[in-house]
Tab-separated table of C-alpha atoms and ligand atoms in Angstrom:
chain	number	residue	atom	x	y	z
A	1	MET	CA	156.844	58.396	55.311
A	2	ARG	CA	160.279	58.762	53.849
A	3	PRO	CA	163.355	57.479	55.677
A	4	ARG	CA	164.886	59.919	58.127
A	5	PRO	CA	168.338	59.037	59.404
A	6	GLU	CA	167.902	60.867	62.689
A	7	ALA	CA	164.493	59.371	63.349
A	8	LYS	CA	165.668	56.182	65.049
A	9	ALA	CA	167.892	58.090	67.440
A	10	ARG	CA	165.002	60.418	68.246
A	11	ALA	CA	162.739	57.462	68.884
A	12	PHE	CA	165.190	56.044	71.389
A	13	ALA	CA	165.644	59.395	73.087
A	14	ALA	CA	161.870	59.696	73.351
A	15	LEU	CA	161.643	56.228	74.787
A	16	ALA	CA	164.259	56.947	77.418
A	17	ALA	CA	162.640	60.249	78.317
A	18	ALA	CA	159.200	58.680	78.530
A	19	PHE	CA	160.544	56.054	80.826
A	20	LEU	CA	162.067	58.694	83.052
A	21	VAL	CA	158.897	60.742	83.183
A	22	PHE	CA	156.953	57.651	84.019
A	23	ALA	CA	159.330	55.876	86.376
A	24	ALA	CA	160.774	58.840	88.238
A	25	CYS	CA	157.494	60.485	89.018
A	26	PRO	CA	154.531	58.177	89.297
A	27	ALA	CA	151.328	59.635	90.689
A	28	ARG	CA	152.486	63.104	91.739
A	29	ALA	CA	154.531	63.900	88.646
A	30	ALA	CA	151.494	62.805	86.819
A	31	GLU	CA	149.447	65.822	87.779
A	32	GLU	CA	152.432	68.150	87.735
A	33	ALA	CA	153.883	66.685	84.555
A	34	ASP	CA	156.287	69.164	83.150
A	35	LEU	CA	154.641	70.398	79.990
A	36	PRO	CA	157.827	71.723	78.320
A	37	ALA	CA	159.507	68.311	78.762
A	38	LEU	CA	156.433	66.653	77.315
A	39	ARG	CA	156.692	68.889	74.277
A	40	GLU	CA	160.057	67.351	73.481
A	41	LEU	CA	158.672	63.856	73.849
A	42	PHE	CA	156.043	64.390	71.210
A	43	ARG	CA	157.886	66.676	68.793
A	44	ARG	CA	157.361	65.706	65.216
A	45	PRO	CA	160.603	65.393	63.223
A	46	PRO	CA	160.873	67.927	60.395
A	47	PRO	CA	159.745	66.587	57.019
A	48	ALA	CA	162.611	64.835	55.283
A	49	VAL	CA	163.850	66.714	52.270
A	50	LEU	CA	165.029	64.095	49.837
A	51	PRO	CA	167.121	65.114	46.852
A	52	PRO	CA	165.165	64.956	43.598
A	53	ASP	CA	165.444	61.458	42.172
A	54	PRO	CA	163.490	60.730	38.970
A	55	LEU	CA	163.728	56.971	39.527
A	56	ARG	CA	162.296	57.131	43.053
A	57	GLU	CA	159.600	59.533	41.916
A	58	SER	CA	158.542	57.314	39.035
A	59	ARG	CA	158.319	54.343	41.424
A	60	GLU	CA	156.170	56.377	43.827
A	61	ARG	CA	153.839	57.396	40.986
A	62	LEU	CA	153.586	53.816	39.752
A	63	GLY	CA	152.903	52.602	43.304
A	64	ARG	CA	150.110	55.149	43.601
A	65	HIS	CA	148.515	53.822	40.417
A	66	LEU	CA	148.754	50.276	41.685
A	67	PHE	CA	147.189	51.258	45.014
A	68	PHE	CA	143.973	52.215	43.181
A	69	GLU	CA	144.191	49.353	40.632
A	70	ARG	CA	141.321	46.828	40.754
A	71	LEU	CA	143.254	44.256	38.735
A	72	LEU	CA	145.102	43.575	41.991
A	73	SER	CA	142.092	41.537	43.142
A	74	GLY	CA	140.935	38.199	41.769
A	75	THR	CA	137.426	39.524	41.077
A	76	GLY	CA	138.703	42.759	39.491
A	77	ARG	CA	136.478	44.703	41.885
A	78	MET	CA	138.751	45.596	44.798
A	79	ALA	CA	141.792	47.807	45.087
A	80	CYS	CA	143.930	48.557	48.143
A	81	SER	CA	141.955	51.808	48.332
A	82	THR	CA	138.658	49.914	48.757
A	83	CYS	CA	139.662	49.251	52.370
A	84	HIS	CA	142.385	51.883	52.806
A	85	ASP	CA	140.289	54.854	51.648
A	86	PRO	CA	142.385	58.043	51.367
A	87	ALA	CA	139.285	60.076	52.301
A	88	ARG	CA	139.111	58.159	55.614
A	89	PHE	CA	142.741	58.402	56.680
A	90	PHE	CA	143.415	55.269	54.645
A	91	GLN	CA	140.922	53.202	56.636
A	92	ASP	CA	137.257	52.316	56.205
A	93	ASP	CA	134.407	52.630	58.681
A	94	LYS	CA	133.846	48.900	59.173
A	95	PRO	CA	134.683	47.261	62.511
A	96	ARG	CA	136.403	44.458	60.588
A	97	ALA	CA	137.551	44.605	56.966
A	98	VAL	CA	135.450	42.997	54.238
A	99	GLY	CA	137.426	41.141	51.559
A	100	VAL	CA	136.498	39.505	48.238
A	101	PHE	CA	133.062	37.838	48.074
A	102	TYR	CA	132.035	40.002	51.055
A	103	ARG	CA	134.059	37.860	53.447
A	104	THR	CA	134.453	39.554	56.806
A	105	LEU	CA	138.093	39.358	57.895
A	106	ALA	CA	139.361	38.927	61.434
A	107	ARG	CA	140.635	42.466	61.949
A	108	ARG	CA	139.970	46.146	61.403
A	109	THR	CA	141.711	47.946	58.526
A	110	PRO	CA	144.514	50.120	59.962
A	111	SER	CA	145.496	53.593	58.758
A	112	LEU	CA	148.537	53.719	56.445
A	113	PHE	CA	150.035	57.042	57.548
A	114	ASP	CA	153.610	57.353	58.811
A	115	LEU	CA	154.616	53.697	58.358
A	116	GLY	CA	158.086	54.409	56.940
A	117	GLU	CA	159.897	53.596	60.189
A	118	VAL	CA	157.577	50.913	61.506
A	119	ARG	CA	158.981	47.376	61.855
A	120	PRO	CA	157.515	44.820	62.000
A	121	LEU	CA	154.183	45.605	60.331
A	122	MET	CA	150.644	44.271	60.795
A	123	ARG	CA	148.754	44.322	64.057
A	124	ASP	CA	150.489	41.068	65.050
A	125	GLY	CA	153.874	41.960	63.495
A	126	ARG	CA	153.808	39.181	60.895
A	127	ALA	CA	155.323	41.286	58.077
A	128	ALA	CA	159.000	42.237	58.378
A	129	SER	CA	158.901	45.124	55.877
A	130	LEU	CA	156.548	47.104	53.653
A	131	GLU	CA	157.871	45.217	50.626
A	132	GLU	CA	156.863	41.955	52.296
A	133	GLN	CA	153.532	43.277	53.563
A	134	VAL	CA	152.074	44.665	50.332
A	135	LEU	CA	151.896	41.260	48.627
A	136	MET	CA	150.015	39.660	51.544
A	137	PRO	CA	146.581	41.243	50.936
A	138	ILE	CA	146.814	40.606	47.182
A	139	LEU	CA	147.522	36.889	47.538
A	140	ASP	CA	145.285	36.215	50.557
A	141	PRO	CA	142.302	34.222	49.201
A	142	ASN	CA	139.883	36.004	51.552
A	143	GLU	CA	141.277	39.498	51.141
A	144	MET	CA	141.917	40.289	47.436
A	145	GLY	CA	142.031	36.678	46.210
A	146	GLN	CA	144.463	37.231	43.334
A	147	THR	CA	147.249	34.894	42.199
A	148	GLU	CA	150.737	36.060	41.310
A	149	GLU	CA	150.655	34.463	37.870
A	150	ARG	CA	147.318	35.969	36.866
A	151	LEU	CA	148.206	39.388	38.259
A	152	LEU	CA	151.525	39.625	36.397
A	153	ALA	CA	149.841	38.430	33.196
A	154	GLN	CA	146.982	40.938	33.542
A	155	LEU	CA	149.234	43.922	34.300
A	156	GLY	CA	151.636	42.853	31.536
A	157	ARG	CA	148.830	43.238	28.992
A	158	VAL	CA	148.387	46.931	29.876
A	159	SER	CA	150.834	49.114	27.950
A	160	PHE	CA	150.751	51.806	30.677
A	161	TYR	CA	152.137	49.311	33.200
A	162	ARG	CA	154.704	47.832	30.818
A	163	GLU	CA	156.077	51.333	30.257
A	164	ALA	CA	155.808	52.484	33.857
A	165	PHE	CA	157.634	49.391	35.173
A	166	ALA	CA	160.323	49.707	32.483
A	167	ALA	CA	160.817	53.372	33.449
A	168	GLY	CA	160.757	52.795	37.235
A	169	PHE	CA	162.877	49.644	37.197
A	170	PRO	CA	165.250	49.827	34.228
A	171	GLY	CA	166.543	46.388	33.278
A	172	GLU	CA	164.037	44.686	35.612
A	173	GLY	CA	160.539	45.585	34.422
A	174	LEU	CA	157.407	44.022	35.890
A	175	SER	CA	157.871	41.248	38.467
A	176	ARG	CA	156.590	40.224	41.882
A	177	ALA	CA	159.541	42.040	43.475
A	178	THR	CA	159.217	45.306	41.517
A	179	LEU	CA	155.453	45.389	42.101
A	180	ALA	CA	156.125	45.168	45.848
A	181	ARG	CA	158.843	47.823	45.701
A	182	ALA	CA	156.608	50.252	43.788
A	183	LEU	CA	153.710	49.869	46.254
A	184	ALA	CA	156.104	50.222	49.206
A	185	ALA	CA	157.642	53.368	47.652
A	186	TYR	CA	154.165	54.940	47.456
A	187	LEU	CA	153.282	53.984	51.037
A	188	ARG	CA	156.488	55.676	52.281
A	189	THR	CA	155.190	58.997	50.920
A	190	LEU	CA	152.050	58.933	53.110
A	191	GLU	CA	152.565	61.368	55.974
A	192	SER	CA	149.753	62.322	58.318
A	193	PRO	CA	148.736	66.002	58.216
A	194	ARG	CA	149.766	68.298	61.074
A	195	THR	CA	147.418	68.738	64.009
A	196	ALA	CA	146.536	71.262	66.714
A	197	PHE	CA	148.727	69.224	69.078
A	198	ASP	CA	151.745	69.712	66.767
A	199	ALA	CA	151.145	73.462	66.843
A	200	TRP	CA	151.127	73.355	70.662
A	201	VAL	CA	154.298	71.229	70.739
A	202	GLU	CA	155.939	73.883	68.580
A	203	GLY	CA	155.042	76.574	71.096
A	204	ARG	CA	151.564	77.871	70.234
A	205	GLU	CA	149.939	77.969	73.662
A	206	ASP	CA	146.497	78.763	72.265
A	207	ALA	CA	146.470	75.608	70.115
A	208	LEU	CA	145.429	73.500	73.139
A	209	GLU	CA	142.563	74.601	75.348
A	210	ALA	CA	142.922	74.196	79.129
A	211	LYS	CA	140.825	71.029	79.137
A	212	ALA	CA	143.108	69.359	76.599
A	213	ARG	CA	146.208	70.417	78.575
A	214	ARG	CA	144.708	68.811	81.680
A	215	GLY	CA	144.005	65.746	79.554
A	216	LEU	CA	147.636	65.655	78.447
A	217	ARG	CA	148.750	65.741	82.081
A	218	LEU	CA	146.536	62.763	82.811
A	219	PHE	CA	147.709	60.955	79.663
A	220	ALA	CA	151.317	61.429	80.759
A	221	GLY	CA	150.611	60.941	84.423
A	222	ARG	CA	148.039	59.099	86.456
A	223	ALA	CA	146.350	57.388	83.497
A	224	GLY	CA	149.720	56.008	82.353
A	225	CYS	CA	148.914	56.118	78.634
A	226	ILE	CA	152.316	57.561	77.782
A	227	ALA	CA	154.068	54.333	78.792
A	228	CYS	CA	152.945	52.820	75.484
A	229	HIS	CA	151.777	55.871	73.531
A	230	HIS	CA	154.872	58.106	73.235
A	231	GLY	CA	157.050	59.593	70.525
A	232	TRP	CA	155.720	61.741	67.697
A	233	ARG	CA	153.311	59.032	66.499
A	234	LEU	CA	152.217	58.333	70.086
A	235	THR	CA	153.185	54.685	69.935
A	236	ASP	CA	156.065	52.517	71.165
A	237	ASP	CA	155.427	50.124	68.245
A	238	GLY	CA	155.496	47.372	70.886
A	239	PHE	CA	153.029	44.522	71.463
A	240	HIS	CA	150.763	44.539	74.517
A	241	ASP	CA	147.684	42.783	75.859
A	242	ILE	CA	145.398	45.591	77.028
A	243	GLY	CA	142.697	43.237	78.308
A	244	LEU	CA	140.147	43.328	75.479
A	245	PRO	CA	137.679	40.415	75.448
A	246	SER	CA	138.563	39.324	71.870
A	247	ARG	CA	139.716	35.701	71.448
A	248	ASP	CA	142.233	36.703	68.725
A	249	LEU	CA	145.710	35.665	69.947
A	250	GLY	CA	147.426	38.465	67.979
A	251	ARG	CA	151.197	38.410	68.521
A	252	GLY	CA	150.652	35.201	70.507
A	253	ARG	CA	150.413	33.264	67.244
A	254	PHE	CA	154.140	33.856	66.749
A	255	ASP	CA	155.321	34.457	70.299
A	256	PRO	CA	153.729	32.201	72.935
A	257	GLU	CA	154.829	34.669	75.627
A	258	ARG	CA	152.523	37.330	74.191
A	259	PRO	CA	148.980	35.992	73.876
A	260	PHE	CA	146.320	38.637	73.059
A	261	ALA	CA	149.018	41.252	72.377
A	262	PHE	CA	148.680	43.701	69.461
A	263	ARG	CA	150.946	46.431	68.156
A	264	THR	CA	150.247	49.782	69.766
A	265	PRO	CA	148.623	51.917	67.058
A	266	SER	CA	149.548	55.507	66.283
A	267	LEU	CA	147.125	57.997	67.846
A	268	ARG	CA	147.565	60.614	65.112
A	269	TRP	CA	144.083	61.728	63.959
A	270	VAL	CA	142.651	59.026	66.190
A	271	GLY	CA	139.383	60.890	66.814
A	272	ALA	CA	138.623	60.880	63.091
A	273	ARG	CA	139.099	57.125	62.736
A	274	PRO	CA	136.446	55.163	64.671
A	275	PRO	CA	135.774	52.372	65.478
A	276	TYR	CA	138.812	51.336	67.526
A	277	MET	CA	141.068	48.364	68.346
A	278	HIS	CA	142.161	45.391	66.220
A	279	ASP	CA	138.581	44.126	66.030
A	280	GLY	CA	136.810	47.475	65.825
A	281	SER	CA	134.972	46.548	69.008
A	282	LEU	CA	134.973	50.010	70.621
A	283	PRO	CA	132.717	52.452	68.757
A	284	ASP	CA	134.136	55.785	69.958
A	285	LEU	CA	136.810	57.431	72.094
A	286	LEU	CA	134.590	57.527	75.178
A	287	ALA	CA	134.281	53.742	74.925
A	288	VAL	CA	138.098	53.503	74.680
A	289	ILE	CA	138.514	55.686	77.763
A	290	ALA	CA	135.872	53.633	79.620
A	291	HIS	CA	137.797	50.461	78.698
A	292	TYR	CA	141.084	51.775	80.136
A	293	ASP	CA	139.242	53.110	83.192
A	294	ARG	CA	137.896	49.621	83.940
A	295	GLY	CA	141.269	48.059	83.116
A	296	GLY	CA	139.937	45.295	80.886
A	297	ILE	CA	140.156	41.588	81.586
A	298	ASP	CA	142.467	40.699	84.454
A	299	ARG	CA	144.539	37.804	83.089
A	300	PRO	CA	148.229	36.888	83.404
A	301	SER	CA	149.108	38.224	79.959
A	302	ARG	CA	147.506	41.638	80.502
A	303	SER	CA	150.101	44.403	80.693
A	304	PRO	CA	150.749	45.533	84.283
A	305	LEU	CA	150.428	49.071	82.896
A	306	VAL	CA	146.721	48.518	82.289
A	307	ARG	CA	144.679	48.398	85.497
A	308	PRO	CA	141.542	50.068	86.869
A	309	LEU	CA	142.124	53.834	86.981
A	310	GLY	CA	139.119	55.249	88.834
A	311	LEU	CA	138.860	58.339	86.622
A	312	SER	CA	136.193	60.909	87.459
A	313	ARG	CA	133.758	62.052	84.817
A	314	ALA	CA	135.623	65.352	84.460
A	315	GLU	CA	138.938	63.512	84.010
A	316	LYS	CA	137.448	61.368	81.266
A	317	GLU	CA	136.318	64.520	79.515
A	318	ASP	CA	139.793	66.046	79.837
A	319	LEU	CA	141.347	62.936	78.329
A	320	LEU	CA	138.829	63.080	75.494
A	321	ALA	CA	139.707	66.752	74.869
A	322	PHE	CA	143.383	65.825	74.634
A	323	LEU	CA	142.749	62.948	72.203
A	324	SER	CA	140.592	65.292	70.137
A	325	SER	CA	143.496	67.744	69.855
A	326	LEU	CA	145.368	64.959	68.044
A	327	SER	CA	142.511	64.827	65.592
A	328	ARG	CA	142.010	68.335	64.287
A	329	PRO	CA	144.094	70.695	62.192
A	330	PRO	CA	146.102	73.478	63.844
A	331	PRO	CA	144.097	76.631	64.590
A	332	ASP	CA	144.424	79.208	61.843
A	333	GLU	CA	147.032	81.883	62.310
A	334	ARG	CA	144.544	84.615	63.247
A	335	GLY	CA	142.647	83.166	66.158
A	336	GLY	CA	143.101	80.339	68.611
A	337	ILE	CA	140.530	77.854	69.726
A	338	ALA	CA	137.840	79.351	71.897
A	339	GLU	CA	137.624	77.741	75.323
B	1	LIG	C1	139.873	43.783	52.441
B	1	LIG	C2	140.429	45.019	52.932
B	1	LIG	C3	141.885	45.305	52.634
B	1	LIG	C4	142.486	45.424	51.407
B	1	LIG	C5	141.844	45.264	50.031
B	1	LIG	C6	143.864	45.765	51.676
B	1	LIG	N1	144.091	45.837	53.009
B	1	LIG	FE1	145.798	46.404	53.895
B	1	LIG	N2	145.068	45.844	55.684
B	1	LIG	C7	143.780	45.384	55.905
B	1	LIG	C8	143.695	44.842	57.234
B	1	LIG	C9	142.456	44.239	57.896
B	1	LIG	C10	144.978	44.967	57.808
B	1	LIG	C11	145.418	44.521	59.200
B	1	LIG	C12	145.756	43.052	59.115
B	1	LIG	C13	146.451	42.564	60.357
B	1	LIG	O1	147.158	43.348	60.995
B	1	LIG	O2	146.314	41.397	60.675
B	1	LIG	C14	145.811	45.619	56.797
B	1	LIG	C15	147.152	45.967	56.994
B	1	LIG	C16	147.910	46.651	56.061
B	1	LIG	C17	149.227	47.199	56.304
B	1	LIG	C18	149.976	47.145	57.621
B	1	LIG	C19	149.725	48.391	58.403
B	1	LIG	C20	150.351	48.355	59.770
B	1	LIG	O3	150.144	49.306	60.533
B	1	LIG	O4	151.044	47.385	60.113
B	1	LIG	C21	149.655	47.768	55.140
B	1	LIG	C22	150.979	48.472	54.898
B	1	LIG	C23	148.610	47.548	54.169
B	1	LIG	N3	147.559	46.886	54.768
B	1	LIG	C24	148.689	47.922	52.837
B	1	LIG	C25	147.803	47.438	51.870
B	1	LIG	C26	148.059	47.481	50.444
B	1	LIG	C27	149.291	48.076	49.784
B	1	LIG	C28	146.987	46.900	49.844
B	1	LIG	C29	146.791	46.604	48.363
B	1	LIG	C30	147.802	45.774	47.762
B	1	LIG	C31	146.060	46.523	50.902
B	1	LIG	N4	146.605	46.831	52.116
B	1	LIG	C32	144.810	45.956	50.685
B	1	LIG	C33	142.741	45.442	55.002
B	1	LIG	C34	142.909	45.532	53.635
B	2	LIG	C1	150.314	48.665	77.866
B	2	LIG	C2	150.385	49.605	76.769
B	2	LIG	C3	149.254	50.586	76.616
B	2	LIG	C4	148.785	51.522	77.524
B	2	LIG	C5	149.245	51.758	78.955
B	2	LIG	C6	147.740	52.258	76.843
B	2	LIG	N1	147.584	51.792	75.578
B	2	LIG	FE1	146.256	52.458	74.214
B	2	LIG	N2	146.701	50.899	73.013
B	2	LIG	C7	147.673	49.943	73.251
B	2	LIG	C8	147.533	48.860	72.312
B	2	LIG	C9	148.402	47.615	72.230
B	2	LIG	C10	146.412	49.177	71.514
B	2	LIG	C11	145.822	48.327	70.375
B	2	LIG	C12	144.994	47.189	70.948
B	2	LIG	C13	144.248	46.411	69.893
B	2	LIG	O1	144.304	46.760	68.714
B	2	LIG	O2	143.593	45.457	70.250
B	2	LIG	C14	145.932	50.475	71.967
B	2	LIG	C15	144.881	51.169	71.396
B	2	LIG	C16	144.471	52.436	71.777
B	2	LIG	C17	143.513	53.239	71.072
B	2	LIG	C18	142.780	52.837	69.787
B	2	LIG	C19	143.558	53.237	68.573
B	2	LIG	C20	143.022	52.658	67.305
B	2	LIG	O3	143.373	53.197	66.232
B	2	LIG	O4	142.273	51.656	67.341
B	2	LIG	C21	143.386	54.422	71.753
B	2	LIG	C22	142.491	55.595	71.394
B	2	LIG	C23	144.250	54.328	72.908
B	2	LIG	N3	144.899	53.122	72.880
B	2	LIG	C24	144.374	55.306	73.873
B	2	LIG	C25	144.981	55.077	75.103
B	2	LIG	C26	144.785	55.876	76.275
B	2	LIG	C27	143.914	57.125	76.332
B	2	LIG	C28	145.492	55.290	77.278
B	2	LIG	C29	145.580	55.708	78.726
B	2	LIG	C30	144.310	55.704	79.430
B	2	LIG	C31	146.168	54.130	76.720
B	2	LIG	N4	145.809	54.018	75.403
B	2	LIG	C32	147.010	53.295	77.432
B	2	LIG	C33	148.623	50.007	74.241
B	2	LIG	C34	148.480	50.764	75.396
């Protein structure tokens, strides 16, 4: 996503509002959660209209080429798009990613939509910026297994790249830094498509069926999901231990106070992107809901916001209907969604 100056301020406003909704009105407010106020919490900022800029556009185009370029891997067989498949919301369907020589990596491939404002990146926050992140998979011996020297030499032999780098980075040309900037420029253009939930937020009552509206009330209320999943991407971009049995320390590798914590993922189009969690251990949304209902492993690092919920079967179905509304396009202008 492209930079939006007002976006940070909005994020903070959303955070404050979420906190109020959550803190001021625990259980009761939950069921009565004020739907108009919730609309504001989840409103998607308008698409940024950037002035035409031939330099930026040529970098974005070059970055797109590089994203699909197999020379980025040591074996010449893998591109970024091998794992981040545009036809699968820039993910794959494997519980954990498979790198060069069919090596299974520790974590599931995340979606690449709407990352423009996200800092730090990676599930454990180990990359400070997109420019820093994009070189990591290329140079990781288990992921794409390429070396900087070989990559720059190989790309430098292709006249298309020599010209595209000269055009996108006048006076600089092809280097480690310009390669990273081109890939990052492309990633900033990836915005998730609108959903039925967006249409409802914007005032189309018929875009959410009654079941999904009940699910939203639960999400914002008794189930407590909104404490971590708020704002237009439905994430606080914070790190939390939600009690999964995985032995992966996550953020704990860098911050001893946060063992087993991972960055809260965006829930945009979540229903279309199974399996779930950093290790792909939960096969579908019902399994995710069952996990939160049980509350996961009770250990000191587990977030106090995750605890057994005691949801009824009907409540689980309502929650599922709400999550599904985040995962389908808006109803067409003629009809709504049949109940
Ligand atoms: C082998 C599969 C694979 C390939 C190839 C791959 N990635 Fe990834 N990508 C992953 C996995 C797995 C993660 C999560 C790693 C983690 O968080 O520890 C990830 C994380 C990311 C993130 C961070 C997303 C976030 O939400 O923090 C970005 C950005 C990204 N990849 C871009 C790229 C780019 C650009 C390329 C090509 C240069 C690429 N990836 C190649 C599997 C892959
Ligand atoms: C304490 C903060 C917190 C709360 C409360 C919370 N979540 Fe999460 N959620 C997270 C984190 C962190 C992850 C990622 C965990 C991981 O990758 O291991 C996550 C992951 C998910 C995922 C999987 C997304 C994906 O792409 O893998 C879904 C779906 C989800 N949460 C839904 C919910 C629902 C529904 C609730 C309420 C019942 C809820 N969450 C409550 C923090 C939270």
